[in-house]
Amino acid sequence: MPSSVIDHFSYDANKKSLQITFVSGLVYLYRNVPEKIFNMLKAAGSKGRYFNQHIKNHFKFKKLEDA
């Protein structure tokens, strides 16, 4: 299901890192994210709501770039 907040995202299982590109063009890398969290994000009916409840303010992150 499309998100009004998240454009796309990807996960690196070896590094346990989740990269999220927001519709605003901002790109963030979240560290030490369990694969279960990534799988739940993929399955979530509302990606933005899942992000706000389970990822934002729960994992260290780094801003990568602006689109």
N, CA, C and O atoms as a printed pandas DataFrame, in Angstrom:
     atom_number atom_name residue_name chain_id  residue_number  x_coord  y_coord  z_coord
0              1         N          MET        A               1    0.845   -1.181    0.000
1              2        CA          MET        A               1    0.000    0.000    0.000
2              3         C          MET        A               1    0.886    1.239    0.000
3              4         O          MET        A               1    1.824    1.305    0.795
4              5         N          PRO        A               2    0.633    2.211   -0.847
5              6        CA          PRO        A               2    1.433    3.436   -0.889
6              7         C          PRO        A               2    1.325    4.214    0.420
7              8         O          PRO        A               2    0.346    4.093    1.156
8              9         N          SER        A               3    2.345    5.006    0.687
9             10        CA          SER        A               3    2.366    5.831    1.888
10            11         C          SER        A               3    2.384    7.295    1.490
11            12         O          SER        A               3    2.986    7.663    0.481
12            13         N          SER        A               4    1.729    8.124    2.276
13            14        CA          SER        A               4    1.758    9.559    2.009
14            15         C          SER        A               4    3.007   10.189    2.610
15            16         O          SER        A               4    3.279   11.366    2.373
16            17         N          VAL        A               5    3.771    9.421    3.387
17            18        CA          VAL        A               5    4.957    9.936    4.064
18            19         C          VAL        A               5    6.243    9.300    3.535
19            20         O          VAL        A               5    7.239    9.992    3.325
20            21         N          ILE        A               6    6.221    7.990    3.323
21            22        CA          ILE        A               6    7.409    7.241    2.909
22            23         C          ILE        A               6    7.324    6.930    1.423
23            24         O          ILE        A               6    6.347    6.348    0.953
24            25         N          ASP        A               7    8.368    7.327    0.685
25            26        CA          ASP        A               7    8.415    7.051   -0.748
26            27         C          ASP        A               7    8.854    5.606   -0.986
27            28         O          ASP        A               7    8.185    4.858   -1.698
28            29         N          HIS        A               8    9.980    5.219   -0.386
29            30        CA          HIS        A               8   10.446    3.837   -0.475
30            31         C          HIS        A               8   11.467    3.567    0.627
31            32         O          HIS        A               8   11.939    4.485    1.297
32            33         N          PHE        A               9   11.797    2.288    0.800
33            34        CA          PHE        A               9   12.741    1.903    1.842
34            35         C          PHE        A               9   13.426    0.604    1.450
35            36         O          PHE        A               9   12.920   -0.160    0.628
36            37         N          SER        A              10   14.592    0.367    2.055
37            38        CA          SER        A              10   15.335   -0.866    1.804
38            39         C          SER        A              10   16.043   -1.274    3.089
39            40         O          SER        A              10   16.245   -0.463    3.993
40            41         N          TYR        A              11   16.414   -2.552    3.149
41            42        CA          TYR        A              11   17.014   -3.099    4.364
42            43         C          TYR        A              11   18.260   -3.894    4.022
43            44         O          TYR        A              11   18.260   -4.681    3.075
44            45         N          ASP        A              12   19.319   -3.692    4.788
45            46        CA          ASP        A              12   20.549   -4.470    4.657
46            47         C          ASP        A              12   20.628   -5.388    5.878
47            48         O          ASP        A              12   20.935   -4.936    6.981
48            49         N          ALA        A              13   20.353   -6.670    5.678
49            50        CA          ALA        A              13   20.306   -7.624    6.790
50            51         C          ALA        A              13   21.671   -7.809    7.446
51            52         O          ALA        A              13   21.743   -8.026    8.656
52            53         N          ASN        A              14   22.750   -7.726    6.675
53            54        CA          ASN        A              14   24.092   -7.892    7.244
54            55         C          ASN        A              14   24.438   -6.765    8.209
55            56         O          ASN        A              14   25.050   -6.999    9.251
56            57         N          LYS        A              15   24.047   -5.550    7.860
57            58        CA          LYS        A              15   24.344   -4.378    8.693
58            59         C          LYS        A              15   23.195   -4.017    9.629
59            60         O          LYS        A              15   23.336   -3.151   10.492
60            61         N          LYS        A              16   22.061   -4.686    9.453
61            62        CA          LYS        A              16   20.843   -4.365   10.212
62            63         C          LYS        A              16   20.506   -2.882   10.084
63            64         O          LYS        A              16   20.183   -2.210   11.064
64            65         N          SER        A              17   20.590   -2.392    8.850
65            66        CA          SER        A              17   20.305   -0.981    8.599
66            67         C          SER        A              17   19.099   -0.843    7.675
67            68         O          SER        A              17   18.929   -1.596    6.716
68            69         N          LEU        A              18   18.286    0.128    7.995
69            70        CA          LEU        A              18   17.064    0.410    7.245
70            71         C          LEU        A              18   17.186    1.803    6.656
71            72         O          LEU        A              18   17.310    2.782    7.391
72            73         N          GLN        A              19   17.152    1.898    5.335
73            74        CA          GLN        A              19   17.219    3.191    4.662
74            75         C          GLN        A              19   15.822    3.569    4.207
75            76         O          GLN        A              19   15.147    2.799    3.524
76            77         N          ILE        A              20   15.395    4.768    4.596
77            78        CA          ILE        A              20   14.056    5.239    4.251
78            79         C          ILE        A              20   14.165    6.552    3.496
79            80         O          ILE        A              20   14.823    7.490    3.947
80            81         N          THR        A              21   13.510    6.606    2.339
81            82        CA          THR        A              21   13.390    7.846    1.578
82            83         C          THR        A              21   11.962    8.338    1.743
83            84         O          THR        A              21   11.002    7.642    1.414
84            85         N          PHE        A              22   11.845    9.546    2.258
85            86        CA          PHE        A              22   10.531   10.132    2.494
86            87         C          PHE        A              22   10.067   10.888    1.256
87            88         O          PHE        A              22   10.884   11.253    0.411
88            89         N          VAL        A              23    8.777   11.123    1.141
89            90        CA          VAL        A              23    8.242   11.816   -0.031
90            91         C          VAL        A              23    8.812   13.228   -0.137
91            92         O          VAL        A              23    8.815   13.811   -1.221
92            93         N          SER        A              24    9.288   13.779    0.964
93            94        CA          SER        A              24    9.902   15.112    0.961
94            95         C          SER        A              24   11.256   15.105    0.267
95            96         O          SER        A              24   11.798   16.162   -0.058
96            97         N          GLY        A              25   11.810   13.899    0.037
97            98        CA          GLY        A              25   13.124   13.775   -0.574
98            99         C          GLY        A              25   14.228   13.511    0.436
99           100         O          GLY        A              25   15.357   13.210    0.048
100          101         N          LEU        A              26   13.925   13.619    1.720
101          102        CA          LEU        A              26   14.921   13.341    2.751
102          103         C          LEU        A              26   15.175   11.841    2.841
103          104         O          LEU        A              26   14.252   11.034    2.732
104          105         N          VAL        A              27   16.447   11.479    3.041
105          106        CA          VAL        A              27   16.837   10.073    3.140
106          107         C          VAL        A              27   17.542    9.867    4.481
107          108         O          VAL        A              27   18.476   10.591    4.824
108          109         N          TYR        A              28   17.079    8.871    5.227
109          110        CA          TYR        A              28   17.657    8.561    6.532
110          111         C          TYR        A              28   18.045    7.095    6.602
111          112         O          TYR        A              28   17.391    6.230    6.019
112          113         N          LEU        A              29   19.126    6.837    7.330
113          114        CA          LEU        A              29   19.592    5.482    7.575
114          115         C          LEU        A              29   19.421    5.191    9.061
115          116         O          LEU        A              29   19.989    5.888    9.903
116          117         N          TYR        A              30   18.645    4.171    9.380
117          118        CA          TYR        A              30   18.399    3.762   10.762
118          119         C          TYR        A              30   19.245    2.538   11.053
119          120         O          TYR        A              30   19.272    1.591   10.267
120          121         N          ARG        A              31   19.947    2.559   12.200
121          122        CA          ARG        A              31   20.918    1.516   12.534
122          123         C          ARG        A              31   20.373    0.521   13.551
123          124         O          ARG        A              31   19.501    0.840   14.360
124          125         N          ASN        A              32   20.915   -0.697   13.485
125          126        CA          ASN        A              32   20.584   -1.772   14.432
126          127         C          ASN        A              32   19.092   -2.076   14.475
127          128         O          ASN        A              32   18.515   -2.293   15.540
128          129         N          VAL        A              33   18.488   -2.085   13.304
129          130        CA          VAL        A              33   17.057   -2.384   13.180
130          131         C          VAL        A              33   16.895   -3.890   12.959
131          132         O          VAL        A              33   17.418   -4.425   11.982
132          133         N          PRO        A              34   16.186   -4.573   13.842
133          134        CA          PRO        A              34   15.966   -6.012   13.636
134          135         C          PRO        A              34   15.184   -6.278   12.346
135          136         O          PRO        A              34   14.332   -5.486   11.945
136          137         N          GLU        A              35   15.489   -7.392   11.717
137          138        CA          GLU        A              35   14.806   -7.744   10.468
138          139         C          GLU        A              35   13.295   -7.848   10.673
139          140         O          GLU        A              35   12.520   -7.564    9.760
140          141         N          LYS        A              36   12.885   -8.250   11.859
141          142        CA          LYS        A              36   11.452   -8.343   12.168
142          143         C          LYS        A              36   10.759   -6.983   12.010
143          144         O          LYS        A              36    9.630   -6.914   11.524
144          145         N          ILE        A              37   11.432   -5.911   12.418
145          146        CA          ILE        A              37   10.863   -4.561   12.288
146          147         C          ILE        A              37   10.702   -4.219   10.809
147          148         O          ILE        A              37    9.677   -3.673   10.402
148          149         N          PHE        A              38   11.721   -4.543   10.005
149          150        CA          PHE        A              38   11.638   -4.303    8.559
150          151         C          PHE        A              38   10.475   -5.078    7.949
151          152         O          PHE        A              38    9.705   -4.528    7.161
152          153         N          ASN        A              39   10.348   -6.349    8.309
153          154        CA          ASN        A              39    9.259   -7.164    7.763
154          155         C          ASN        A              39    7.892   -6.637    8.174
155          156         O          ASN        A              39    6.949   -6.670    7.384
156          157         N          MET        A              40    7.780   -6.156    9.395
157          158        CA          MET        A              40    6.512   -5.588    9.862
158          159         C          MET        A              40    6.210   -4.275    9.130
159          160         O          MET        A              40    5.051   -3.982    8.834
160          161         N          LEU        A              41    7.248   -3.489    8.838
161          162        CA          LEU        A              41    7.052   -2.256    8.066
162          163         C          LEU        A              41    6.530   -2.601    6.675
163          164         O          LEU        A              41    5.602   -1.961    6.181
164          165         N          LYS        A              42    7.129   -3.615    6.041
165          166        CA          LYS        A              42    6.673   -4.040    4.708
166          167         C          LYS        A              42    5.214   -4.456    4.735
167          168         O          LYS        A              42    4.465   -4.165    3.803
168          169         N          ALA        A              43    4.808   -5.132    5.797
169          170        CA          ALA        A              43    3.451   -5.676    5.886
170          171         C          ALA        A              43    2.423   -4.674    6.408
171          172         O          ALA        A              43    1.219   -4.910    6.307
172          173         N          ALA        A              44    2.884   -3.576    6.955
173          174        CA          ALA        A              44    1.972   -2.620    7.600
174          175         C          ALA        A              44    1.007   -1.993    6.604
175          176         O          ALA        A              44    1.394   -1.632    5.492
176          177         N          GLY        A              45   -0.239   -1.868    7.007
177          178        CA          GLY        A              45   -1.236   -1.193    6.184
178          179         C          GLY        A              45   -0.941    0.290    6.060
179          180         O          GLY        A              45   -1.193    0.892    5.016
180          181         N          SER        A              46   -0.409    0.883    7.122
181          182        CA          SER        A              46   -0.002    2.286    7.116
182          183         C          SER        A              46    1.480    2.353    7.456
183          184         O          SER        A              46    1.868    2.223    8.617
184          185         N          LYS        A              47    2.304    2.556    6.433
185          186        CA          LYS        A              47    3.753    2.614    6.634
186          187         C          LYS        A              47    4.135    3.782    7.542
187          188         O          LYS        A              47    4.986    3.636    8.420
188          189         N          GLY        A              48    3.510    4.933    7.331
189          190        CA          GLY        A              48    3.813    6.110    8.138
190          191         C          GLY        A              48    3.471    5.899    9.600
191          192         O          GLY        A              48    4.247    6.276   10.479
192          193         N          ARG        A              49    2.341    5.310    9.867
193          194        CA          ARG        A              49    1.942    5.041   11.253
194          195         C          ARG        A              49    2.899    4.039   11.898
195          196         O          ARG        A              49    3.314    4.223   13.043
196          197         N          TYR        A              50    3.248    2.982   11.168
197          198        CA          TYR        A              50    4.179    1.992   11.719
198          199         C          TYR        A              50    5.530    2.643   12.001
199          200         O          TYR        A              50    6.132    2.407   13.049
200          201         N          PHE        A              51    6.004    3.460   11.064
201          202        CA          PHE        A              51    7.268    4.170   11.257
202          203         C          PHE        A              51    7.219    5.015   12.526
203          204         O          PHE        A              51    8.130    4.950   13.351
204          205         N          ASN        A              52    6.169    5.801   12.681
205          206        CA          ASN        A              52    6.059    6.683   13.844
206          207         C          ASN        A              52    5.988    5.911   15.156
207          208         O          ASN        A              52    6.529    6.364   16.165
208          209         N          GLN        A              53    5.342    4.773   15.160
209          210        CA          GLN        A              53    5.150    4.016   16.396
210          211         C          GLN        A              53    6.311    3.080   16.738
211          212         O          GLN        A              53    6.556    2.812   17.914
212          213         N          HIS        A              54    7.031    2.578   15.722
213          214        CA          HIS        A              54    8.004    1.521   15.985
214          215         C          HIS        A              54    9.438    1.810   15.549
215          216         O          HIS        A              54   10.351    1.067   15.910
216          217         N          ILE        A              55    9.651    2.875   14.778
217          218        CA          ILE        A              55   11.007    3.157   14.287
218          219         C          ILE        A              55   11.484    4.532   14.750
219          220         O          ILE        A              55   12.547    4.648   15.359
220          221         N          LYS        A              56   10.709    5.562   14.466
221          222        CA          LYS        A              56   11.066    6.927   14.862
222          223         C          LYS        A              56   11.252    6.971   16.377
223          224         O          LYS        A              56   10.420    6.468   17.132
224          225         N          ASN        A              57   12.345    7.575   16.804
225          226        CA          ASN        A              57   12.695    7.711   18.226
226          227         C          ASN        A              57   13.024    6.385   18.914
227          228         O          ASN        A              57   13.145    6.345   20.139
228          229         N          HIS        A              58   13.170    5.296   18.145
229          230        CA          HIS        A              58   13.531    4.005   18.734
230          231         C          HIS        A              58   14.914    3.532   18.281
231          232         O          HIS        A              58   15.525    2.688   18.937
232          233         N          PHE        A              59   15.406    4.070   17.162
233          234        CA          PHE        A              59   16.693    3.638   16.626
234          235         C          PHE        A              59   17.549    4.851   16.291
235          236         O          PHE        A              59   17.037    5.906   15.918
236          237         N          LYS        A              60   18.870    4.683   16.431
237          238        CA          LYS        A              60   19.788    5.743   16.028
238          239         C          LYS        A              60   19.702    5.882   14.516
239          240         O          LYS        A              60   19.493    4.902   13.801
240          241         N          PHE        A              61   19.866    7.113   14.039
241          242        CA          PHE        A              61   19.747    7.352   12.606
242          243         C          PHE        A              61   20.752    8.390   12.151
243          244         O          PHE        A              61   21.352    9.108   12.950
244          245         N          LYS        A              62   20.915    8.443   10.846
245          246        CA          LYS        A              62   21.804    9.410   10.214
246          247         C          LYS        A              62   21.105    9.921    8.971
247          248         O          LYS        A              62   20.592    9.136    8.173
248          249         N          LYS        A              63   21.084   11.236    8.804
249          250        CA          LYS        A              63   20.530   11.831    7.588
250          251         C          LYS        A              63   21.568   11.653    6.484
251          252         O          LYS        A              63   22.728   12.032    6.647
252          253         N          LEU        A              64   21.144   11.076    5.360
253          254        CA          LEU        A              64   22.078   10.806    4.266
254          255         C          LEU        A              64   22.093   11.904    3.222
255          256         O          LEU        A              64   23.165   12.349    2.812
256          257         N          GLU        A              65   20.909   12.356    2.778
257          258        CA          GLU        A              65   20.869   13.321    1.678
258          259         C          GLU        A              65   19.482   13.906    1.512
259          260         O          GLU        A              65   18.499   13.405    2.059
260          261         N          ASP        A              66   19.431   14.965    0.753
261          262        CA          ASP        A              66   18.166   15.530    0.290
262          263         C          ASP        A              66   18.067   15.209   -1.191
263          264         O          ASP        A              66   19.072   15.237   -1.900
264          265         N          ALA        A              67   16.883   14.909   -1.658
265          266        CA          ALA        A              67   16.698   14.617   -3.086
266          267         C          ALA        A              67   16.588   15.909   -3.869
267          268         O          ALA        A              67   16.429   15.879   -5.089
